[in-house]
Short mmCIF file of C-alpha atoms in Angstrom, two decimals:
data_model
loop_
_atom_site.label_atom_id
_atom_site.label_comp_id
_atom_site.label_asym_id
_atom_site.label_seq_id
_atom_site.Cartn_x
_atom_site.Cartn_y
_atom_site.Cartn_z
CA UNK A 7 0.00 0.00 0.00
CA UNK A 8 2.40 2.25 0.92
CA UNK A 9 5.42 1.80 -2.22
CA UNK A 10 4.37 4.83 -3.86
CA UNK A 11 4.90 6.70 -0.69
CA UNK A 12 8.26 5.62 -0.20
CA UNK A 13 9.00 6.32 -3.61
CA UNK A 14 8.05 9.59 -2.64
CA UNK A 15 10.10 10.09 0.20
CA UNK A 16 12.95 9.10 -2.41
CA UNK A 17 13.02 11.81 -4.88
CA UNK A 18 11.83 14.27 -2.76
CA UNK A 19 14.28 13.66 0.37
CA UNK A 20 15.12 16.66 1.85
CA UNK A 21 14.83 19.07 -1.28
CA UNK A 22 11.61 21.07 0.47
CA UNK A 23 8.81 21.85 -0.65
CA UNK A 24 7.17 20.56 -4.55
CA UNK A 25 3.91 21.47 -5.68
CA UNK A 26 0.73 20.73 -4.25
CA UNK A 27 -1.97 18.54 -4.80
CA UNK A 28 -3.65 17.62 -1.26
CA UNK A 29 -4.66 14.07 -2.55
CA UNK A 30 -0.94 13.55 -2.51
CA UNK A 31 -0.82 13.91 0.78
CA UNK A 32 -2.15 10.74 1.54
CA UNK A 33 1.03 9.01 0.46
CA UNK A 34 3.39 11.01 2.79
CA UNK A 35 4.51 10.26 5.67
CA UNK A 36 5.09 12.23 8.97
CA UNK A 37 8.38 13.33 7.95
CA UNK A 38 7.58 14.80 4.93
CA UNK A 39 4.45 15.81 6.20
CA UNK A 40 6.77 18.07 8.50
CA UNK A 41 9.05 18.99 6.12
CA UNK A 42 6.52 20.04 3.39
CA UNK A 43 4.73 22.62 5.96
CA UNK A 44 8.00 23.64 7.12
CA UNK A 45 9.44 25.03 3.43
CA UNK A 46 5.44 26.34 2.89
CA UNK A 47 5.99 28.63 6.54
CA UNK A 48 9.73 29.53 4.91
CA UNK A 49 7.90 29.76 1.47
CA UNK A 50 5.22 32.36 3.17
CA UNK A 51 7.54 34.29 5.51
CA UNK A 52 9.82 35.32 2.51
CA UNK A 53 9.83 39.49 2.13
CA UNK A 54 10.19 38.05 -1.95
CA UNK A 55 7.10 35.99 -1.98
CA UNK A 56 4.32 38.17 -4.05
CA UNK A 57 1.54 35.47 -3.04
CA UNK A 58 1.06 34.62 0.06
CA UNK A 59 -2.04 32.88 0.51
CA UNK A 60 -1.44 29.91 -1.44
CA UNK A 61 1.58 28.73 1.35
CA UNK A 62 -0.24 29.49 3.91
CA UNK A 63 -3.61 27.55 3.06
CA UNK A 64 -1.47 24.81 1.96
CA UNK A 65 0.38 25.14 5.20
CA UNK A 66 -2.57 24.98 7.09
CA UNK A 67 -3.58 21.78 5.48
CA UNK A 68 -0.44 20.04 5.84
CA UNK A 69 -0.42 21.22 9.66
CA UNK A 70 -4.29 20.31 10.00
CA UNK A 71 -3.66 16.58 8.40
CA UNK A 72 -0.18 16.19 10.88
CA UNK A 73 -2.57 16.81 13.85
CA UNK A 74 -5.28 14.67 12.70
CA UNK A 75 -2.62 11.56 12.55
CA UNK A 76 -0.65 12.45 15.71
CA UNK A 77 -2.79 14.64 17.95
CA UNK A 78 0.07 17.19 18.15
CA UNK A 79 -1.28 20.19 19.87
CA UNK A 80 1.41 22.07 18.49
CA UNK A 81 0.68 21.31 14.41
CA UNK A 82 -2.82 22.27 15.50
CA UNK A 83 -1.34 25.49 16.65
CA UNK A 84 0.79 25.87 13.14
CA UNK A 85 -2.44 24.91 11.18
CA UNK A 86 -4.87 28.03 13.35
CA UNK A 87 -2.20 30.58 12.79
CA UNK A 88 -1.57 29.62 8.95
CA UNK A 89 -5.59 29.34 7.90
CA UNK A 90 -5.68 32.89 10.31
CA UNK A 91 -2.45 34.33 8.37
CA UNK A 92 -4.12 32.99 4.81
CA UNK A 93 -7.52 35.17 5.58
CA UNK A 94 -5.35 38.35 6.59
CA UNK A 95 -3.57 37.64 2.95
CA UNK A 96 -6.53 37.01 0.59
CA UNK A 97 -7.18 39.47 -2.32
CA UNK A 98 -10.38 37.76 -3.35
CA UNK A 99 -13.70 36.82 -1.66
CA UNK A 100 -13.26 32.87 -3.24
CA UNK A 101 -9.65 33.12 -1.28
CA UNK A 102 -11.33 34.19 1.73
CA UNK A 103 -14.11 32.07 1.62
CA UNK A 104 -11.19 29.61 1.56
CA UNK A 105 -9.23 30.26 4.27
CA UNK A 106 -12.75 30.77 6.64
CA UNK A 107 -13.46 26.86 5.71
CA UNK A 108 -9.47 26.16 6.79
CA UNK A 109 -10.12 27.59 10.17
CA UNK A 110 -13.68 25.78 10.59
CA UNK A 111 -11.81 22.61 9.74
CA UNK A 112 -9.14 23.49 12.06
CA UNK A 113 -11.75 23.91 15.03
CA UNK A 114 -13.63 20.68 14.01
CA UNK A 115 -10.33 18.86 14.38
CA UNK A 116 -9.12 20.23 17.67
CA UNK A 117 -13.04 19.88 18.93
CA UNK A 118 -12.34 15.69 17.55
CA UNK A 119 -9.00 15.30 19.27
CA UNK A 120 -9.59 17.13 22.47
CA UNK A 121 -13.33 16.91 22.74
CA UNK A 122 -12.85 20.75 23.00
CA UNK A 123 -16.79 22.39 23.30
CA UNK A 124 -15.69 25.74 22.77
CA UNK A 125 -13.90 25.06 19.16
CA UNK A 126 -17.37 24.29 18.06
CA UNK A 127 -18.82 27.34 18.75
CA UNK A 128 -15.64 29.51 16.66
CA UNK A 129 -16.48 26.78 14.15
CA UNK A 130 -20.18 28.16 13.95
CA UNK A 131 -19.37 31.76 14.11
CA UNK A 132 -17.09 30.98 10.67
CA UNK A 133 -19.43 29.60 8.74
CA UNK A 134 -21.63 31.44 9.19
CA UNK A 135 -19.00 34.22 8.17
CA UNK A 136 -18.39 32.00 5.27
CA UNK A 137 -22.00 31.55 3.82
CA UNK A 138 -22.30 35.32 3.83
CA UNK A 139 -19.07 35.63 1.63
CA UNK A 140 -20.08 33.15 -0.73
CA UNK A 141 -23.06 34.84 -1.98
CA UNK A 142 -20.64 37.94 -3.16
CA UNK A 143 -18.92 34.97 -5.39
CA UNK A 144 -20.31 35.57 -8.77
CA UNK A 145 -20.21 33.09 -11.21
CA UNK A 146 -20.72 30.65 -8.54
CA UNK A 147 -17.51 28.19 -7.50
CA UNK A 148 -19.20 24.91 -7.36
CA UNK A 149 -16.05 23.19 -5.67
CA UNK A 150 -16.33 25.79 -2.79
CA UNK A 151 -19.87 25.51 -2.39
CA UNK A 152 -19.30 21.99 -1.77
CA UNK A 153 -17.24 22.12 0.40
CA UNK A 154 -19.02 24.88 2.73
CA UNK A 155 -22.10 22.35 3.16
CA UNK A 156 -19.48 19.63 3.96
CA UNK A 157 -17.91 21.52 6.18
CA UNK A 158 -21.95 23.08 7.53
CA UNK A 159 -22.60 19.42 8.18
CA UNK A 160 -19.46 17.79 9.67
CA UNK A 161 -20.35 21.58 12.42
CA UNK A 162 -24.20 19.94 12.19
CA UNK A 163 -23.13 16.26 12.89
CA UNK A 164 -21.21 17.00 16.22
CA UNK A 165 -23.36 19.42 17.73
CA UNK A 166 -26.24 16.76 16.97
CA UNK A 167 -24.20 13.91 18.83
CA UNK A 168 -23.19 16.41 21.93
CA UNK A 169 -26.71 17.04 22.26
CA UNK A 170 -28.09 13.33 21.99
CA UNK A 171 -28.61 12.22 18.52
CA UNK A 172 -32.47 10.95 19.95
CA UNK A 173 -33.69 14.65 19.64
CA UNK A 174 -33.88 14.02 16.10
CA UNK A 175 -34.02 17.59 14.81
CA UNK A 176 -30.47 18.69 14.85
CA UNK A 177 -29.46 15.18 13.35
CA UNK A 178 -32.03 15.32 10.07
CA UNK A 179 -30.56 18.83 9.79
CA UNK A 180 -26.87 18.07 9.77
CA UNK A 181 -27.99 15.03 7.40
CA UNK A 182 -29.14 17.81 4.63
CA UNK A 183 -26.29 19.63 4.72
CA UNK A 184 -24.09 16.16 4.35
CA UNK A 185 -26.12 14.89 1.42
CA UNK A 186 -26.24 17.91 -0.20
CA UNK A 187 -22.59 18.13 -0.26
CA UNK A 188 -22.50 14.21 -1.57
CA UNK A 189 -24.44 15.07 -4.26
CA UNK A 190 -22.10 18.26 -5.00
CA UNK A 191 -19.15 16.29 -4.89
CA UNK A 192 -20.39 13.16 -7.04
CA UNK A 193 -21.36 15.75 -9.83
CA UNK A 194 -17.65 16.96 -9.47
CA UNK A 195 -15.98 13.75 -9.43
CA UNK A 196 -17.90 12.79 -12.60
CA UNK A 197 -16.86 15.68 -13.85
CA UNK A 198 -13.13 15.89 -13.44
CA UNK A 199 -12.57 12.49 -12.33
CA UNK A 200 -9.51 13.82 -10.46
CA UNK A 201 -8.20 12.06 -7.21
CA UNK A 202 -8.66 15.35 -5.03
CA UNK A 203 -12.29 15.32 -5.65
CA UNK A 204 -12.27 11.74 -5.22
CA UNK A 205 -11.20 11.80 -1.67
CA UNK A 206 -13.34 14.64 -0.79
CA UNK A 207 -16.56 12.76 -2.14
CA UNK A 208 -15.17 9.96 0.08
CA UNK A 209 -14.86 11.89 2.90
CA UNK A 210 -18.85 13.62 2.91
CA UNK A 211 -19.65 9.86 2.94
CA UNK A 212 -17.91 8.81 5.53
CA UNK A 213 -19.16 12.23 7.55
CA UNK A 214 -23.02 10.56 6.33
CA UNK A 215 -22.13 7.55 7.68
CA UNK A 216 -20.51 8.34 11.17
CA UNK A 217 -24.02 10.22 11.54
CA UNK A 218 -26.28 7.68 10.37
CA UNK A 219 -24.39 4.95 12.36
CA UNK A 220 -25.04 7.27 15.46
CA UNK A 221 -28.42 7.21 14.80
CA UNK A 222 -28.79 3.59 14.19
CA UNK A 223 -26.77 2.22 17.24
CA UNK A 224 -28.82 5.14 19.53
CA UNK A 225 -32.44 3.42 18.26
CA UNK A 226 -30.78 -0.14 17.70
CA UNK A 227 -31.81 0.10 13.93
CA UNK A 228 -29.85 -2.34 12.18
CA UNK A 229 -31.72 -1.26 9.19
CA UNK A 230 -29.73 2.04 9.40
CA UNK A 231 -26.53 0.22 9.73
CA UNK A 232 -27.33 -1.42 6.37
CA UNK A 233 -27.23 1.56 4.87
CA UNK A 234 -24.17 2.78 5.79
CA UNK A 235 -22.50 -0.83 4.95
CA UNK A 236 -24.52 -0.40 1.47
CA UNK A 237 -23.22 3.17 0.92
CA UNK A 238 -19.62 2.33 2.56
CA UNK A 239 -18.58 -0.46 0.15
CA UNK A 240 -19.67 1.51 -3.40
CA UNK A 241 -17.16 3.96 -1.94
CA UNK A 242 -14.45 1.38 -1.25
CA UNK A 243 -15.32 0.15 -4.68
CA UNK A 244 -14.09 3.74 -5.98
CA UNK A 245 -10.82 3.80 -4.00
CA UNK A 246 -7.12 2.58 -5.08
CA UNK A 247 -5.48 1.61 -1.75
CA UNK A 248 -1.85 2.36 -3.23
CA UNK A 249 -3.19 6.36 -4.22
CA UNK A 250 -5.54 7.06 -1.45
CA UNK A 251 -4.14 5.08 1.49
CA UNK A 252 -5.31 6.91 4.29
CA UNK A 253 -9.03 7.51 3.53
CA UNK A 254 -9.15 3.92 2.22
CA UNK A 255 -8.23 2.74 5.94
CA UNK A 256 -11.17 5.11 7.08
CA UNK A 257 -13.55 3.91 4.94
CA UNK A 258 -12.74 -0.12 5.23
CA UNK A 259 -12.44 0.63 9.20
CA UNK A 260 -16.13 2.31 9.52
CA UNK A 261 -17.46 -0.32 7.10
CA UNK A 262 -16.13 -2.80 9.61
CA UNK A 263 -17.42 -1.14 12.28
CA UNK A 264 -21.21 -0.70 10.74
CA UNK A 265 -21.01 -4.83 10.30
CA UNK A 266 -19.85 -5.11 14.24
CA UNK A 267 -22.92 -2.75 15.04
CA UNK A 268 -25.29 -4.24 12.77
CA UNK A 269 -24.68 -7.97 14.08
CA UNK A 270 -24.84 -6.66 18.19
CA UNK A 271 -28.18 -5.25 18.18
CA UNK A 272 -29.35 -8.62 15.98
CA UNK A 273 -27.56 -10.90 18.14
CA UNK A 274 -25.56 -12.43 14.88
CA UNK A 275 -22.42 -13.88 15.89
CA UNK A 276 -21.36 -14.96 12.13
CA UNK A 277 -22.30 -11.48 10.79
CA UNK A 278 -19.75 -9.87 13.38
CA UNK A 279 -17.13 -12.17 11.73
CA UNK A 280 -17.46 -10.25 8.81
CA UNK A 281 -16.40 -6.61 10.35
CA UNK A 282 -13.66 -8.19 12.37
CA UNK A 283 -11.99 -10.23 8.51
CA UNK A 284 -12.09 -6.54 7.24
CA UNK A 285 -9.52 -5.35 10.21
CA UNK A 286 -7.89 -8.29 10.04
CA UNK A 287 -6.80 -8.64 6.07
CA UNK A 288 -2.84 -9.55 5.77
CA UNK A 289 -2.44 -6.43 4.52
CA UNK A 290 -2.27 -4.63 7.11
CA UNK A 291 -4.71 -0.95 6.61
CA UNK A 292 -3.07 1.69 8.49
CA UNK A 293 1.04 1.04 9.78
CA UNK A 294 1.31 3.24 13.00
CA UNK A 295 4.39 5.53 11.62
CA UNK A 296 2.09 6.86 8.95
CA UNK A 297 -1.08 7.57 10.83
CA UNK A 298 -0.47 6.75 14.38
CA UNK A 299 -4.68 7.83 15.36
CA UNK A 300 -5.57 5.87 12.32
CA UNK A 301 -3.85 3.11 13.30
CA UNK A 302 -5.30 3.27 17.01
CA UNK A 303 -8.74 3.79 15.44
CA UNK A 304 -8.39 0.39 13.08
CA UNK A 305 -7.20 -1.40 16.74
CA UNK A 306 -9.84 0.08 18.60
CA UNK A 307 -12.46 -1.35 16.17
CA UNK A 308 -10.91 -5.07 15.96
CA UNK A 309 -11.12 -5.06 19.45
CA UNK A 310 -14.69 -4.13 20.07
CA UNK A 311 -15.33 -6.85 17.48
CA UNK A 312 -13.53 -9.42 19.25
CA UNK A 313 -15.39 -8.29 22.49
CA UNK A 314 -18.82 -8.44 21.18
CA UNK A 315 -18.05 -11.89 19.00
CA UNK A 316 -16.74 -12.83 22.97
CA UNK A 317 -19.94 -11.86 24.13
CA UNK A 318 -22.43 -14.03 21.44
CA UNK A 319 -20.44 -16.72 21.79
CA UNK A 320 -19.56 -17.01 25.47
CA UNK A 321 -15.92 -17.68 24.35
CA UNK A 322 -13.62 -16.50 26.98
CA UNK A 323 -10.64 -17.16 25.08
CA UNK A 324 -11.62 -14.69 22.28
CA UNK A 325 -11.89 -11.97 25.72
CA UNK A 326 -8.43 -12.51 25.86
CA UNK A 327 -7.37 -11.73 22.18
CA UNK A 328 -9.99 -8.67 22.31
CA UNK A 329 -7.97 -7.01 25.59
CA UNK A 330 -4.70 -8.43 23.93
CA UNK A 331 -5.50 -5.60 21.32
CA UNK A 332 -6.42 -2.82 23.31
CA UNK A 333 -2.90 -3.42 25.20
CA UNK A 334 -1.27 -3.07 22.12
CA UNK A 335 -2.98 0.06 21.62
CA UNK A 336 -2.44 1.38 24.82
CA UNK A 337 1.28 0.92 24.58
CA UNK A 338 1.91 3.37 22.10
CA UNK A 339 2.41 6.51 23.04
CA UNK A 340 -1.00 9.54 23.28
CA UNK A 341 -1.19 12.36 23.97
CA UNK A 342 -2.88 12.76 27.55
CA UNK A 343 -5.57 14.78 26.66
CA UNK A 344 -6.68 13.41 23.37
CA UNK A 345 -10.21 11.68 23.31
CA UNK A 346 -9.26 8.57 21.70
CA UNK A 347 -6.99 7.84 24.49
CA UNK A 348 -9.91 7.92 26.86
CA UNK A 349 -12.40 6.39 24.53
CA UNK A 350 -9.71 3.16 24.28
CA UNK A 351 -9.08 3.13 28.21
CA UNK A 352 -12.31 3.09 28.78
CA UNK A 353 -13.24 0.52 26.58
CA UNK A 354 -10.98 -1.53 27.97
CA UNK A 355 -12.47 -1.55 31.03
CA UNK A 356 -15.75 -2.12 29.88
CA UNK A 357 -13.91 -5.32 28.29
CA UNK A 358 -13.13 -6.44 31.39
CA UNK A 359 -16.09 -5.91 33.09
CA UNK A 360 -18.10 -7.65 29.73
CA UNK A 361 -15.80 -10.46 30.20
CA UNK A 362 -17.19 -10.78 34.18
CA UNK A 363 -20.71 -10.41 33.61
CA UNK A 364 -20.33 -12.95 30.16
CA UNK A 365 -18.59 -15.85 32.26
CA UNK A 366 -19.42 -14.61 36.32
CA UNK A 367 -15.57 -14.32 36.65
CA UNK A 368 -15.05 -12.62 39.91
CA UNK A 369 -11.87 -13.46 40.17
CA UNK A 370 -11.05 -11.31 37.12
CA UNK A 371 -12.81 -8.36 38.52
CA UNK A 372 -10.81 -8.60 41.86
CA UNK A 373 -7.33 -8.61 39.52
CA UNK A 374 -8.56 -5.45 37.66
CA UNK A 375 -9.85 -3.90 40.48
CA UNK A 376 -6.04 -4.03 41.64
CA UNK A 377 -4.58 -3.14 38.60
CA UNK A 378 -7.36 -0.09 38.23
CA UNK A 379 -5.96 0.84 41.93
CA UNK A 380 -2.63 0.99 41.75
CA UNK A 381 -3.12 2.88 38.68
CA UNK A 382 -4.67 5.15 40.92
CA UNK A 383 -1.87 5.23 43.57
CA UNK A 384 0.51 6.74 40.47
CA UNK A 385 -1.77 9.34 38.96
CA UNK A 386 -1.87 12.71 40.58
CA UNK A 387 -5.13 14.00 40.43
CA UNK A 388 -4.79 18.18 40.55
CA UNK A 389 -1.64 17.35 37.61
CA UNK A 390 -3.93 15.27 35.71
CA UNK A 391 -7.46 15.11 36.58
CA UNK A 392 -8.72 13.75 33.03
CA UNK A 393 -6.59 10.17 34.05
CA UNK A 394 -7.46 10.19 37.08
CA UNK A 395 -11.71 10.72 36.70
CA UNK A 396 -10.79 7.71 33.50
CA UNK A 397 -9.39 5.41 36.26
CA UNK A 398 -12.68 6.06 38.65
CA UNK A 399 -15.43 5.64 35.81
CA UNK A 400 -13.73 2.38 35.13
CA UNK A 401 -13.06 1.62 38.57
CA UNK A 402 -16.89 2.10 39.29
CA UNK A 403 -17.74 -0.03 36.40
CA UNK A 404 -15.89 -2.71 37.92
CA UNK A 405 -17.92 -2.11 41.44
CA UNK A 406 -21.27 -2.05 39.38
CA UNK A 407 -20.68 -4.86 37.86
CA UNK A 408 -19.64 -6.96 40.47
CA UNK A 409 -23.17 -5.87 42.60
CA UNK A 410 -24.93 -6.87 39.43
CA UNK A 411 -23.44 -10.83 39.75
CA UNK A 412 -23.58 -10.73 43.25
CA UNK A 413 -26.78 -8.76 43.73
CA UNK A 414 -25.09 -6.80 46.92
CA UNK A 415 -22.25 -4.16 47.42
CA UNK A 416 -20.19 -3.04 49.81
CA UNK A 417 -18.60 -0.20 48.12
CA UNK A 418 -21.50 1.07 47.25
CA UNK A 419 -20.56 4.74 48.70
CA UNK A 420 -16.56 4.57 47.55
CA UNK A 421 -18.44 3.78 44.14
CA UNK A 422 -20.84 6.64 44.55
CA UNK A 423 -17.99 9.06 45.20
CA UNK A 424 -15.92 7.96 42.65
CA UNK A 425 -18.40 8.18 39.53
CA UNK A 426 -19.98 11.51 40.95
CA UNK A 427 -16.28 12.88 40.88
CA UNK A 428 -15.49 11.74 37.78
CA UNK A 429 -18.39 13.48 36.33
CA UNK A 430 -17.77 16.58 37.73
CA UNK A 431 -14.40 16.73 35.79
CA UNK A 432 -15.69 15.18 32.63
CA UNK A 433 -18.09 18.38 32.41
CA UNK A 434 -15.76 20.74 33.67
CA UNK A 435 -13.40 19.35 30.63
CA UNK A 436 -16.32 19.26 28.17
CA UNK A 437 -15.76 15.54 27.50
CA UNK A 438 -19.77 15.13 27.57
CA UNK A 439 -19.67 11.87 26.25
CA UNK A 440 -17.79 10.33 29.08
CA UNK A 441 -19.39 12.33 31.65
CA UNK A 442 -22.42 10.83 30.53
CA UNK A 443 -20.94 6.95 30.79
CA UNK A 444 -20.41 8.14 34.36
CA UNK A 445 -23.58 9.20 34.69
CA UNK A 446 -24.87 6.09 33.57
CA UNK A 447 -22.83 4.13 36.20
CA UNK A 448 -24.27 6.08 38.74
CA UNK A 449 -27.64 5.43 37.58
CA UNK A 450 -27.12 1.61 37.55
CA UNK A 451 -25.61 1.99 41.03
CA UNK A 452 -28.99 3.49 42.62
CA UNK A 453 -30.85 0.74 41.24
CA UNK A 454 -28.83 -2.28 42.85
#
């Protein structure tokens, strides 16, 4: 998958910066990825350079897509002040337009990494910015309008899942803006038939079916997840693995994910075993040193497969390859305060405590309810209080779930204290989504 990339990374070396195209950006790696945005910010700062918009969108890309693989809060620094340098430099309204969607994008992926509420809210106030502009574009730029209702609807999608995607209204609206941009981009792509358009028809899908798949897991609609496995694999159909690398291993990874979904709310332990052959092809999707998220995204997935194929089955020994996984994700190195790091630390746990409930394994619970506490005994909680409120959601799991074999508990109040605390930080930190997995621990607590 990835020769072309290499080949890159031979002629190129360490020349700087070549011309852009952004689907070639797939192929390189974090190295070049680095050293491209680096000679665009030399390219920009020159007192020679005439033009200095087109370095610093590009910049802001290249900066944008580093974060998006690593989690760097420093790239996503790089990528806010280039899109914010690019607007101060553009001489038309199409350029500006342009560098309003960069920043937008830049807020949407600091809000994904870091679960960041406010970064929403700049993200609305830009758009909004941005639709105004647009109308002053005359004739109309059909690529741009595009991507503004891409960009409306990935803004649309993650308000609609902080708020709960069972109020409806917010989700149906996002939805318009998403298919609307589909239907933009397929027009383009069968126009041009060029790679960049490609990847961004690709990626309005994928936004469509990250929604959807919300939608259907929150009603247990397997019906819904058909249609994102439907839609999903005509768009794998359309990619080349060796050009587009990195939004093939998104698109394969949801479609896996939609099958995993699909099978757990039918109770289909063969259908599961069709998500969980996707992630596990010979060919590996992702390698970790080009897309180290991406990577932990595709092992996050296998795992949650193997847990719920655990789960039908009553196979304990398929427990053990699905936490085998998550360790090898957790080994790598994150970021502390990205989401994903949480998301997989807490899924772990809820592996564990699966695991008990699946097989009445109390023995297991005891030896994470050590491991969970000395965990505890390391982490500082005023230095780190994100860690620490992870360690005591999953530490109250454990409790909850061993009063739910037993049918009595004695740390009912240490539980209590725990989860409630946990919360607390969770909203203080804006991670709403694990706040509310507290909050649903707390709720199961009251009722044993």
């Amino acid at each position: 998958m990835f020769e072309f990339g290499r080949e890159l990374r031979r002629i190129f070396g360490n020349q700087g910066r070549f011309e852009s195209d952004s689907s070639l950006y797939e192929l390189l790696n974090l190295e070049l990825l680095i050293s491209q945005g680096r000679s665009l910010d030399i390219e920009a700062g020159r007192v020679s350079t005439k033009n200095r918009f087109d370095p610093h969108i590009e910049s802001a890309v290249i900066w944008r897509e580093y974060a998006r693989r690593t989690g760097d809060p420093l790239a996503m620094r790089k990528a806010a002040a280039a899109a914010e340098s690019a607007g101060k430099d553009a001489k038309t309204i199409a350029q500006a337009v342009q560098a309003v969607l960069e920043q937008a994008l830049t807020c949407l992926t600091g809000a994904d990494l870091f679960e960041t509420a406010e970064l929403l809210t700049s993200a609305e106030g830009l758009l909004a910015e941005g639709r105004v502009a647009m109308a002053g574009i005359s004739p109309a730029d059909p690529v741009l309008n595009a991507r503004l209702s891409l960009v409306e609807g990935m803004l649309g999608a993650r308000l609609a899942l902080r708020e709960g995607v069972g109020e409806l209204d917010a989700a149906l609206g996002a939805m318009a803006h998403i298919d609307r941009a589909v239907e933009k981009f397929d027009k383009q792509v069968r126009l041009t038939k060029t790679n960049r358009d490609k990847i961004w028809a690709a990626q309005a899908r994928l936004e469509r079916a990250d929604l959807l798949m919300a939608v259907g897991i929150d009603r247990q609609d397997s019906s819904l997840l058909g249609a994102v496995i439907k839609d999903l694999e005509a768009v794998r159909a359309r990619l080349d693995p060796a050009y587009e690398p990195v939004t093939f291993a998104a698109i394969v990874t949801r479609l896996a994910e939609a099958h995993i979904h699909q099978s757990q709310i039918e109770g289909n332990a063969e259908a599961v075993s069709i998500g969980i052959a996707l992630l596990s092809a010979e060919d590996e999707l992702m390698v970790y040193e080009h897309s180290p998220l991406d990577w932990v995204c595709h092992k996050m997935a296998l795992s949650r497969g193997l847990e719920v194929l655990a789960t039908l089955t009553g196979a304990d020994y398929i427990f053990d390859k699905a936490l085998a996984v998550y360790d090898l994700a957790l080994k790598r190195p994150l970021q502390k305060g990205l989401g994903i790091r949480a998301r997989l630390m807490s899924l772990r746990a809820s592996c564990l405590a699966q695991r008990a409930e699946a097989t009445g394994d109390l023995k297991a619970l005891d030896d994470a309810e050590r491991a969970f506490k000395e965990q505890l005994r390391a982490t500082r909680p005023l230095e780190d209080p994100i860690d620490w409120a992870i360690l005591q959601t999953n530490l109250g799991k454990l409790y909850v779930t061993r009063g739910d074999i037993t049918g009595f508990m004695l740390e009912r109040a240490q539980a209590a204290y725990a989860l409630d605390a946990a919360k607390e930080i969770f909203l203080e930190h804006g991670l709403h989504s694990l706040a509310t997995t507290a909050e649903s621990h707390l709720v199961r607590l009251r009722g044993i």
